[in-house]
XYZ file of C-alpha atoms in Angstrom:
650
model
C 2.922 27.933 11.455
C 2.294 30.181 14.429
C -1.001 30.389 16.290
C -2.956 33.539 15.513
C -4.062 35.930 18.202
C -6.808 34.423 20.358
C -6.220 30.852 19.209
C -5.480 28.478 22.074
C -2.892 25.674 21.739
C -5.690 23.125 22.199
C -7.727 24.644 19.375
C -4.644 24.711 17.148
C -4.053 21.029 17.802
C -7.631 20.208 16.843
C -7.244 22.219 13.629
C -4.073 20.360 12.698
C -5.763 16.991 13.260
C -8.674 18.008 11.052
C -6.328 19.169 8.290
C -4.469 15.880 8.413
C -7.715 14.010 7.901
C -8.616 15.811 4.677
C -7.740 13.505 1.750
C -5.528 14.814 -0.997
C -7.362 15.757 -4.190
C -6.584 13.825 -7.299
C -7.639 14.352 -10.848
C -10.297 11.892 -11.884
C -10.183 10.434 -15.374
C -13.242 8.216 -15.680
C -15.344 10.622 -17.721
C -13.305 13.784 -18.131
C -11.695 14.667 -21.447
C -7.925 14.650 -21.459
C -5.229 15.648 -23.880
C -2.761 12.852 -24.318
C 0.283 14.615 -22.981
C 0.801 11.257 -21.376
C -2.356 9.136 -21.392
C -4.336 9.631 -18.196
C -1.545 11.797 -16.794
C -4.229 13.615 -14.874
C -4.812 10.430 -12.920
C -1.446 8.809 -12.942
C 1.088 11.588 -13.073
C 3.275 9.738 -15.581
C 5.136 8.192 -12.668
C 7.701 5.564 -13.579
C 6.894 2.374 -11.755
C 8.537 -0.971 -11.203
C 6.921 -4.198 -12.376
C 6.827 -5.330 -8.767
C 4.643 -2.396 -7.722
C 1.173 -3.834 -8.188
C -1.911 -2.121 -6.682
C -2.651 -2.875 -3.052
C -6.209 -3.842 -3.973
C -4.775 -7.031 -5.451
C -2.693 -7.704 -2.377
C 0.618 -6.186 -3.445
C 2.524 -2.961 -2.618
C 0.857 0.317 -3.531
C 2.683 2.714 -5.901
C 3.036 6.368 -5.041
C 0.387 8.682 -6.439
C 0.892 12.395 -7.228
C -1.399 15.041 -5.748
C -3.460 17.475 -7.777
C -2.108 21.029 -8.071
C -3.040 23.313 -5.205
C -6.551 24.719 -5.473
C -7.739 22.180 -8.055
C -10.555 19.733 -7.365
C -11.692 16.736 -9.361
C -14.497 17.330 -11.812
C -16.117 14.899 -14.189
C -17.176 17.725 -16.496
C -13.956 19.689 -16.978
C -11.307 19.212 -19.627
C -7.927 18.401 -18.118
C -4.806 19.318 -20.029
C -1.479 18.427 -18.466
C 1.827 19.697 -19.748
C 4.117 16.718 -20.270
C 6.938 16.213 -17.839
C 10.456 15.780 -19.115
C 10.532 12.308 -20.594
C 13.397 9.932 -21.162
C 13.065 8.571 -24.734
C 12.082 4.949 -24.850
C 14.774 2.523 -25.865
C 13.383 0.611 -28.807
C 13.808 -3.129 -28.214
C 12.715 -5.757 -30.687
C 9.463 -7.563 -29.974
C 11.449 -10.559 -28.800
C 13.540 -8.619 -26.306
C 12.587 -7.967 -22.698
C 11.237 -4.502 -21.983
C 12.749 -2.730 -19.019
C 10.135 -2.084 -16.315
C 11.203 1.555 -16.069
C 9.885 2.175 -19.584
C 6.448 0.842 -18.733
C 3.483 2.307 -16.900
C 1.496 1.109 -13.907
C -1.776 2.699 -12.801
C -2.915 2.798 -9.193
C -6.058 0.882 -8.321
C -6.839 3.011 -5.292
C -7.103 6.258 -7.275
C -8.065 4.965 -10.701
C -11.742 4.432 -9.868
C -12.909 6.573 -6.946
C -16.658 7.133 -6.935
C -17.920 10.050 -9.023
C -21.514 11.231 -8.922
C -21.933 11.428 -12.688
C -25.228 12.788 -14.047
C -27.137 10.576 -16.461
C -26.170 11.475 -20.034
C -28.556 10.114 -22.626
C -27.954 10.653 -26.333
C -29.921 9.326 -29.320
C -27.284 6.683 -30.020
C -25.165 6.598 -26.883
C -25.168 4.827 -23.532
C -26.150 6.594 -20.347
C -23.200 7.171 -18.037
C -23.852 4.612 -15.318
C -23.192 5.510 -11.714
C -21.363 2.765 -9.849
C -20.565 1.888 -6.248
C -17.335 3.201 -4.708
C -14.192 1.129 -5.064
C -14.148 -1.577 -2.395
C -11.043 -2.258 -0.327
C -12.322 -5.630 0.811
C -12.144 -6.109 4.603
C -10.859 -9.240 6.226
C -13.304 -12.084 6.696
C -14.185 -13.806 9.957
C -13.501 -17.074 8.136
C -9.858 -16.118 7.637
C -9.183 -16.729 11.330
C -11.474 -19.711 11.846
C -9.655 -23.091 11.925
C -10.314 -25.397 8.998
C -8.396 -27.383 6.380
C -8.103 -25.861 2.922
C -9.938 -27.654 0.103
C -7.277 -28.504 -2.504
C -9.402 -30.120 -5.230
C -11.581 -27.153 -6.212
C -9.128 -25.481 -8.552
C -5.636 -25.617 -10.024
C -5.068 -22.265 -8.282
C -5.656 -21.848 -4.511
C -9.156 -20.538 -3.798
C -8.935 -19.953 -0.051
C -11.953 -22.217 0.511
C -11.846 -24.385 3.641
C -13.717 -27.146 5.452
C -15.939 -26.188 8.387
C -18.744 -27.824 10.322
C -22.178 -26.443 9.533
C -22.835 -25.881 13.245
C -19.814 -23.550 13.343
C -21.228 -21.119 10.754
C -21.767 -17.786 12.543
C -25.396 -16.716 12.844
C -24.874 -13.610 10.686
C -23.534 -15.813 7.848
C -26.777 -17.724 7.302
C -29.478 -15.306 6.160
C -29.053 -13.680 2.755
C -29.126 -10.058 1.735
C -29.032 -8.823 -1.859
C -28.291 -5.573 -3.691
C -28.993 -5.238 -7.444
C -28.084 -2.738 -10.164
C -29.685 -2.418 -13.567
C -33.114 -3.650 -14.626
C -34.572 -6.501 -16.653
C -32.101 -8.411 -18.780
C -29.321 -6.005 -17.814
C -29.527 -6.626 -14.076
C -26.572 -7.595 -11.867
C -26.949 -8.637 -8.200
C -24.578 -9.037 -5.262
C -25.572 -11.458 -2.507
C -24.247 -11.871 0.994
C -24.390 -15.542 2.071
C -25.048 -17.725 -0.971
C -25.162 -21.532 -0.793
C -24.764 -24.312 -3.351
C -26.173 -27.752 -2.600
C -29.108 -30.032 -3.342
C -31.010 -27.175 -4.988
C -28.035 -25.809 -6.880
C -27.572 -22.174 -5.807
C -29.904 -21.138 -2.998
C -30.337 -18.500 -0.313
C -31.948 -18.619 3.115
C -34.451 -15.962 4.137
C -33.856 -15.428 7.835
C -35.382 -12.359 9.424
C -35.710 -9.474 6.969
C -37.686 -10.504 3.834
C -35.831 -10.722 0.529
C -37.190 -9.105 -2.655
C -39.540 -11.205 -4.823
C -37.727 -13.678 -7.074
C -38.958 -11.933 -10.230
C -36.992 -8.848 -9.181
C -33.785 -10.875 -8.877
C -33.703 -12.713 -12.199
C -30.478 -12.140 -14.124
C -28.814 -13.258 -17.341
C -25.565 -15.178 -16.907
C -24.904 -16.231 -20.506
C -24.148 -13.101 -22.505
C -25.849 -12.491 -25.831
C -27.587 -15.831 -26.154
C -28.753 -16.042 -22.563
C -32.060 -14.969 -21.082
C -33.207 -13.423 -17.842
C -33.772 -16.729 -16.084
C -31.081 -17.246 -13.408
C -32.260 -16.801 -9.850
C -31.253 -18.788 -6.748
C -33.774 -21.031 -5.041
C -34.989 -19.811 -1.660
C -35.298 -21.527 1.716
C -37.052 -20.019 4.747
C -35.998 -20.254 8.384
C -37.256 -18.716 11.616
C -33.955 -18.988 13.491
C -30.313 -19.981 13.070
C -30.918 -23.630 14.021
C -33.575 -23.980 11.319
C -31.297 -22.270 8.807
C -28.497 -24.763 9.445
C -30.930 -27.646 8.841
C -31.865 -26.140 5.462
C -28.246 -26.475 4.319
C -28.599 -30.283 4.245
C -25.044 -31.524 4.633
C -24.588 -35.289 4.371
C -21.828 -35.492 7.006
C -22.322 -32.168 8.804
C -19.484 -30.428 6.949
C -19.520 -27.570 4.482
C -16.986 -25.957 2.166
C -16.719 -22.252 3.022
C -15.409 -19.814 0.395
C -14.743 -16.457 2.080
C -14.602 -13.030 0.433
C -16.045 -12.352 -3.037
C -16.987 -14.776 -5.814
C -17.995 -13.870 -9.392
C -20.307 -16.340 -11.177
C -20.912 -16.245 -14.937
C -21.586 -18.342 -18.009
C -19.358 -18.717 -21.052
C -19.995 -19.634 -24.669
C -17.573 -20.985 -27.274
C -14.865 -20.601 -24.615
C -12.525 -22.961 -26.464
C -11.883 -19.821 -28.547
C -10.048 -17.313 -26.304
C -11.751 -14.376 -28.029
C -15.182 -15.658 -27.015
C -13.951 -16.806 -23.611
C -12.614 -13.354 -22.761
C -15.335 -11.202 -24.322
C -18.533 -13.264 -24.155
C -17.827 -14.645 -20.682
C -15.257 -12.824 -18.568
C -15.749 -9.249 -19.831
C -19.512 -8.930 -19.172
C -19.044 -10.579 -15.767
C -16.292 -8.079 -14.983
C -18.702 -5.239 -15.821
C -20.983 -6.626 -13.114
C -18.067 -6.476 -10.670
C -17.400 -2.855 -11.703
C -20.992 -1.948 -10.875
C -20.452 -2.956 -7.252
C -17.006 -1.404 -6.840
C -14.995 -4.631 -7.270
C -13.029 -3.724 -10.405
C -9.697 -3.974 -8.554
C -10.647 -6.365 -5.759
C -9.551 -10.033 -5.733
C -12.329 -12.290 -6.992
C -12.927 -16.023 -7.020
C -14.366 -17.010 -10.392
C -17.064 -19.658 -10.864
C -17.680 -19.928 -14.627
C -19.634 -22.542 -16.564
C -16.417 -23.170 -18.457
C -16.222 -25.765 -21.208
C -13.879 -28.702 -20.740
C -10.731 -28.955 -22.845
C -8.483 -31.778 -23.981
C -4.744 -32.118 -23.587
C -2.154 -29.955 -21.897
C -1.637 -26.252 -22.488
C 1.586 -25.799 -24.428
C 2.988 -23.453 -27.074
C 1.003 -23.988 -30.252
C -1.723 -25.888 -28.337
C -3.299 -23.152 -26.269
C -6.578 -22.505 -28.078
C -8.823 -24.688 -25.927
C -7.337 -23.843 -22.514
C -6.131 -20.265 -22.957
C -9.312 -18.639 -21.624
C -9.222 -20.861 -18.538
C -5.610 -19.987 -17.709
C -6.234 -16.263 -18.198
C -9.311 -16.385 -15.965
C -7.338 -18.090 -13.202
C -4.875 -15.203 -13.162
C -7.489 -12.503 -13.662
C -9.571 -13.308 -10.588
C -6.867 -13.495 -7.964
C -8.678 -16.068 -5.808
C -8.679 -19.073 -8.101
C -11.276 -20.529 -10.433
C -13.899 -23.171 -9.642
C -15.502 -24.711 -12.702
C -19.205 -25.419 -12.350
C -18.789 -29.184 -12.911
C -16.595 -29.271 -9.786
C -19.451 -27.822 -7.738
C -21.811 -30.415 -9.207
C -19.470 -33.199 -8.125
C -19.535 -31.964 -4.520
C -23.317 -31.658 -4.668
C -23.536 -35.278 -5.779
C -21.434 -36.242 -2.757
C -23.787 -34.380 -0.403
C -21.302 -31.583 0.354
C -22.731 -28.047 0.281
C -20.633 -24.972 -0.557
C -20.978 -21.523 1.003
C -20.000 -18.199 -0.656
C -19.621 -15.206 1.623
C -20.185 -12.641 -1.138
C -21.522 -13.570 -4.568
C -21.808 -11.343 -7.673
C -23.876 -12.601 -10.604
C -25.584 -11.145 -13.667
C -23.590 -10.488 -16.837
C -26.639 -8.860 -18.363
C -26.778 -7.855 -22.000
C -23.141 -6.785 -21.907
C -21.260 -9.372 -23.974
C -19.240 -8.339 -27.015
C -21.836 -9.457 -29.580
C -24.720 -7.613 -27.897
C -25.480 -4.913 -30.479
C -26.242 -1.347 -29.406
C -27.537 1.546 -31.471
C -24.273 3.445 -30.950
C -22.376 0.484 -32.486
C -20.137 0.207 -29.405
C -19.427 -2.704 -27.062
C -21.590 -2.466 -23.918
C -19.933 -0.771 -20.955
C -16.880 0.371 -22.879
C -17.736 4.009 -22.290
C -20.586 4.016 -19.744
C -18.499 2.019 -17.226
C -15.044 2.803 -18.664
C -15.024 -0.962 -18.946
C -12.357 -1.412 -21.605
C -9.614 0.474 -19.782
C -10.490 -1.116 -16.465
C -10.515 -4.559 -18.069
C -7.125 -3.897 -19.641
C -5.631 -2.623 -16.397
C -6.847 -5.559 -14.353
C -5.536 -7.923 -17.031
C -2.066 -6.387 -16.722
C -2.087 -6.245 -12.912
C -3.299 -9.817 -12.508
C -0.509 -11.075 -14.769
C 2.045 -8.928 -12.905
C 2.708 -6.921 -16.064
C 2.868 -3.209 -16.809
C 2.405 -1.012 -19.868
C 4.354 1.956 -21.145
C 3.455 5.636 -20.747
C 2.790 7.757 -23.795
C 5.899 9.715 -24.808
C 5.534 12.814 -27.036
C 7.771 14.029 -29.863
C 9.510 10.756 -30.529
C 11.418 9.848 -33.633
C 9.846 7.454 -36.105
C 12.195 4.739 -34.944
C 11.033 5.066 -31.327
C 7.470 4.172 -32.330
C 6.846 0.433 -32.066
C 4.477 -1.134 -34.593
C 3.640 -4.727 -35.418
C 1.467 -6.637 -37.885
C -0.244 -9.771 -36.575
C -0.545 -12.756 -38.872
C -4.129 -13.549 -39.851
C -5.699 -16.429 -41.754
C -7.563 -13.890 -43.899
C -4.383 -12.646 -45.650
C -3.812 -14.034 -49.148
C -0.342 -14.684 -50.557
C -0.531 -11.432 -52.534
C -1.589 -9.600 -49.352
C 1.500 -10.909 -47.576
C 3.738 -9.876 -50.480
C 2.330 -6.320 -50.296
C 2.945 -6.295 -46.544
C 6.572 -7.310 -46.958
C 7.161 -4.613 -49.567
C 5.537 -2.013 -47.284
C 7.584 -3.097 -44.261
C 10.855 -3.037 -46.230
C 10.117 0.425 -47.663
C 9.100 1.912 -44.298
C 12.294 0.622 -42.737
C 14.264 2.899 -45.075
C 12.237 5.809 -43.667
C 13.178 4.807 -40.120
C 9.820 3.184 -39.321
C 10.317 -0.361 -38.121
C 7.279 -2.628 -38.364
C 7.563 -6.187 -37.079
C 5.529 -9.035 -38.573
C 4.651 -11.668 -35.996
C 2.230 -14.421 -34.980
C 0.612 -14.666 -31.549
C 1.159 -18.430 -31.646
C 4.820 -17.749 -30.833
C 3.998 -15.839 -27.650
C 2.906 -17.990 -24.747
C 2.026 -17.809 -21.893
C -0.400 -14.904 -22.169
C 1.885 -12.610 -20.160
C 4.250 -12.581 -23.155
C 1.457 -11.285 -25.340
C 0.721 -8.589 -22.773
C 4.402 -7.653 -22.771
C 4.275 -7.045 -26.534
C 1.014 -5.118 -26.316
C 2.115 -3.066 -23.325
C 5.334 -1.892 -24.947
C 3.937 -1.070 -28.404
C 2.201 1.854 -30.085
C 0.586 0.560 -33.286
C -1.346 -2.693 -33.629
C -2.096 -3.827 -37.192
C -4.393 -6.801 -37.726
C -7.287 -8.176 -39.678
C -10.626 -9.061 -38.054
C -11.192 -12.084 -35.842
C -9.540 -13.290 -32.656
C -6.490 -11.087 -33.249
C -8.652 -7.969 -33.045
C -9.862 -9.001 -29.585
C -6.455 -8.169 -28.078
C -6.460 -4.582 -29.386
C -8.154 -3.062 -26.292
C -5.182 -4.180 -24.174
C -2.954 -1.617 -25.920
C -1.767 1.355 -23.807
C -3.529 4.715 -23.887
C -2.620 6.750 -26.951
C -2.115 3.703 -29.191
C -3.434 3.309 -32.742
C -5.095 0.177 -34.109
C -5.293 -0.448 -37.863
C -8.139 -2.736 -38.961
C -7.204 -4.290 -42.310
C -10.744 -5.635 -42.935
C -11.508 -8.951 -44.602
C -12.975 -9.842 -47.960
C -16.286 -11.363 -46.995
C -17.913 -13.661 -49.569
C -21.363 -15.008 -48.857
C -24.863 -15.175 -50.342
C -23.346 -14.701 -53.818
C -21.951 -11.303 -52.808
C -18.525 -9.965 -51.822
C -17.868 -6.898 -49.662
C -15.300 -5.442 -47.189
C -15.982 -6.632 -43.652
C -14.618 -4.759 -40.566
C -16.251 -7.273 -38.152
C -15.389 -6.323 -34.536
C -15.320 -2.541 -34.924
C -17.599 -2.234 -31.861
C -14.545 -3.313 -29.842
C -12.602 -0.309 -31.137
C -15.503 2.141 -30.856
C -15.856 1.044 -27.225
C -12.132 1.639 -26.522
C -11.917 5.433 -26.112
C -8.252 5.224 -25.096
C -7.305 4.202 -28.666
C -7.606 5.562 -32.188
C -8.774 3.218 -34.936
C -7.905 3.462 -38.625
C -9.347 1.304 -41.402
C -8.041 0.127 -44.743
C -10.061 1.590 -47.604
C -13.003 -0.750 -48.203
C -13.225 -0.099 -51.926
C -9.544 -0.999 -52.387
C -9.674 -3.970 -49.982
C -11.680 -6.111 -52.417
C -8.763 -6.173 -54.853
C -6.232 -6.983 -52.113
C -3.686 -4.933 -50.207
C -1.268 -2.600 -51.930
C 2.033 -1.535 -50.439
C 1.105 2.127 -50.933
C -2.239 1.643 -49.161
C -0.562 -0.016 -46.178
C 2.255 2.536 -45.971
C -0.184 5.445 -46.024
C -2.107 4.032 -43.067
C 1.024 3.202 -41.081
C 2.521 6.667 -41.645
C -0.718 8.217 -40.444
C -0.690 5.983 -37.356
C 2.919 6.909 -36.581
C 2.044 10.594 -36.737
C -0.900 10.087 -34.370
C 1.204 8.221 -31.820
C 3.909 10.887 -31.949
C 1.612 13.911 -31.611
C -1.117 12.413 -29.438
C -4.875 12.872 -29.440
C -7.657 13.621 -26.984
C -8.667 10.829 -24.612
C -11.388 9.695 -24.411
C -11.762 9.973 -28.170
C -15.164 11.387 -29.177
C -17.948 8.947 -29.918
C -17.995 7.533 -33.464
C -14.331 8.413 -34.014
C -13.340 4.744 -34.087
C -16.079 3.515 -36.412
C -15.405 2.324 -39.935
C -17.184 4.004 -42.866
C -19.673 1.132 -42.720
C -20.202 1.831 -39.037
C -20.755 5.526 -39.749
C -23.383 4.699 -42.355
C -25.278 2.520 -39.900
C -25.127 4.838 -36.879
C -26.095 7.867 -38.970
C -28.984 5.903 -40.454
C -30.074 5.263 -36.866
C -30.066 9.015 -36.250
C -32.395 9.489 -39.198
C -34.667 6.512 -38.534
C -34.549 5.673 -34.794
C -37.696 3.513 -34.774
C -36.489 1.224 -37.569
C -33.003 1.207 -36.044
C -34.224 0.121 -32.611
C -36.190 -2.719 -34.178
C -33.180 -3.743 -36.273
C -30.980 -3.909 -33.161
C -33.579 -5.917 -31.238
C -33.687 -8.463 -34.045
C -29.875 -8.612 -34.145
C -29.981 -9.505 -30.448
C -32.611 -12.202 -30.894
C -35.458 -10.166 -29.411
C -38.018 -10.921 -32.094
C -37.650 -11.367 -35.821
C -36.116 -14.307 -37.682
C -32.936 -15.946 -36.416
C -31.258 -14.924 -39.673
C -30.999 -11.428 -38.178
C -28.899 -12.843 -35.308
C -26.780 -14.878 -37.702
C -26.047 -11.813 -39.858
C -25.703 -9.306 -36.994
C -22.561 -7.612 -38.299
C -22.672 -3.920 -39.192
C -21.529 -4.434 -42.767
C -24.460 -6.752 -43.591
C -27.240 -4.135 -43.473
C -24.952 -1.516 -45.050
C -24.337 -3.708 -48.125
C -27.819 -5.280 -47.906
C -26.683 -8.887 -47.833
C -28.095 -12.005 -46.199
C -31.082 -11.288 -44.013
C -30.849 -7.611 -44.969
C -31.325 -8.251 -48.678
C -34.766 -6.984 -49.663
C -35.316 -10.178 -51.635
C -33.843 -12.624 -49.103
C -35.877 -15.759 -48.599
C -35.436 -18.921 -46.588
C -35.014 -22.325 -48.276
C -38.774 -22.802 -47.909
C -39.293 -19.771 -50.142
C -40.682 -17.431 -47.465
C -39.310 -13.886 -47.474
C -38.007 -13.108 -43.999
C -35.886 -10.002 -44.540
C -34.728 -8.289 -41.338
C -35.799 -4.790 -40.391
C -33.369 -2.156 -41.661
C -33.512 1.633 -42.322
C -32.974 0.883 -45.993
C -33.668 4.274 -47.586
C -31.426 6.074 -45.113
C -28.597 3.571 -45.642
C -28.774 3.908 -49.409
C -28.580 7.692 -49.129
C -25.594 7.508 -46.763
C -23.757 5.033 -48.988
C -23.544 7.896 -51.487
C -22.055 10.160 -48.805
C -19.283 7.637 -48.078
C -18.951 6.318 -51.633
C -15.198 6.967 -51.837
C -14.596 4.605 -48.874
C -17.212 1.928 -49.519
C -17.303 -0.909 -52.006
C -20.051 -1.263 -54.566
C -22.653 -3.998 -54.599
C -20.313 -6.633 -56.069
C -21.306 -10.224 -56.711
C -19.266 -13.406 -57.059
C -19.920 -16.832 -58.456
C -19.482 -19.585 -55.930
C -21.087 -21.242 -52.934
C -20.578 -21.110 -49.201
C -19.198 -18.274 -47.108
C -15.674 -17.070 -46.356
C -14.648 -15.365 -43.145
């Protein structure tokens, strides 16, 4: 490039420096529509990556990232369509074989979530698009270079916490600051300089006043928690007074540098609850502050477990082992902190995120979607961090494949009857003749969890009934199809088809969900019914579909009835959802807070339901609207069948 007339060499040099400082433009995929010519190609460029290339935000080498075409700029509002690059067909291994890293896909943390100023988008039944902090490349900590012995007994995985003398704490690491996002029960807060000691968690106000405690209350326990958690507060006029407030028995303190994520768990002996009622809502809090791809130390109120983790004996400890990997800086169970408090040893956290809000998987919303799945792109981010933290990768979407190149598997489920399994076998055998291979498998045979991720990351079609098996569906790659086989629910003298966790699928806009016909499900599976669904799924995975999928695309017919009834009767719908979440109304509404219950008018949603004491306590429901919509979807819904028997089936 030659200097133009009148341009001095010095000016040219300045211009070149300025040009070098302009960052390359990349397509942004958080909220833009995309055509699956390779899922998220607009972000990721369909680059083949090695398993060893893990994002730099988690402390490993950074993969190369393609630039946007010349003249294009990122836009959250535009539709991005990318012509597929020449693809090498995937070699189709069996589910037991090792997948070559070159056939899998690895996103880049540094470009996956750059900050986008997204306008608020409110719809009658949808979440507002929440604006979040920019991605944080966490700086080094002053504590990294300070001498001190590591504390080995906090966790089975190194936490980076070390012993220091209280008098050695720097003056700027004593007084707290706090930044919160969200309001009321949906608030999350990030503290600088949090302590744990005689008063449990506490902060020290030193200098600038902190907000009133009522403005800092958060919920740490998912659906069944309340807005009650707030750290105690000490006051100090100077650094010497602040150090006295720490109250160390022997003058020492455990210092945990960098960022810690604190949250509660419920029923965590079940990995589905551990991952989705504990870790997932806490991770949404981390997303809010830009820490989706930053190493985190986890401090959960995790239940204890008995025995060693081993194949076939992983139920009670699986959530704990996954959390240890997921954070990147170890896991400190709350009882461990209590033991140090009893010994008079305080603990310091340099940065502390807390507040899972009303974001757990069973928190019902009027759009029938899991909280944060769309508004924070939480499901894809959760999936990606799960793969990165386990040093695993997932495959890119490949167009125009043969039937045999599409990988599908059916997961064993306790809800299948012997006749269901016979129909499955007949369907699998018949499809094999057509060149469609479907593998039947059980997750119990795949341990540790990385082996399950390997299956999920290299597959296209996930077929399962409701329950814990459904909770792994969001970890499928972009462009995958999930088939929900429903269950035959029997309770309150009634029987009906039960999709259960469809909010998980509706909140996963990188997937397409298909459902077995509810009317046919009550008589059991048929080979023809299964084959029709699987053929449809194969066609979708071969041709692709728009990502993110439009809202309501992944709902079952029952889900459509309920969300459309909410359109017609928003006041009754809002009250129904509040009661489902325990915000008023009888507890029966919480117990029966599955979408199929109000649609089929069972349990607390039966007009004539009464408690054992004879009092009618029916839950609020837009009954007239639901009855009208049941006619609209009559070919896909069951009737109002009854059964003779007692108790409830799952």
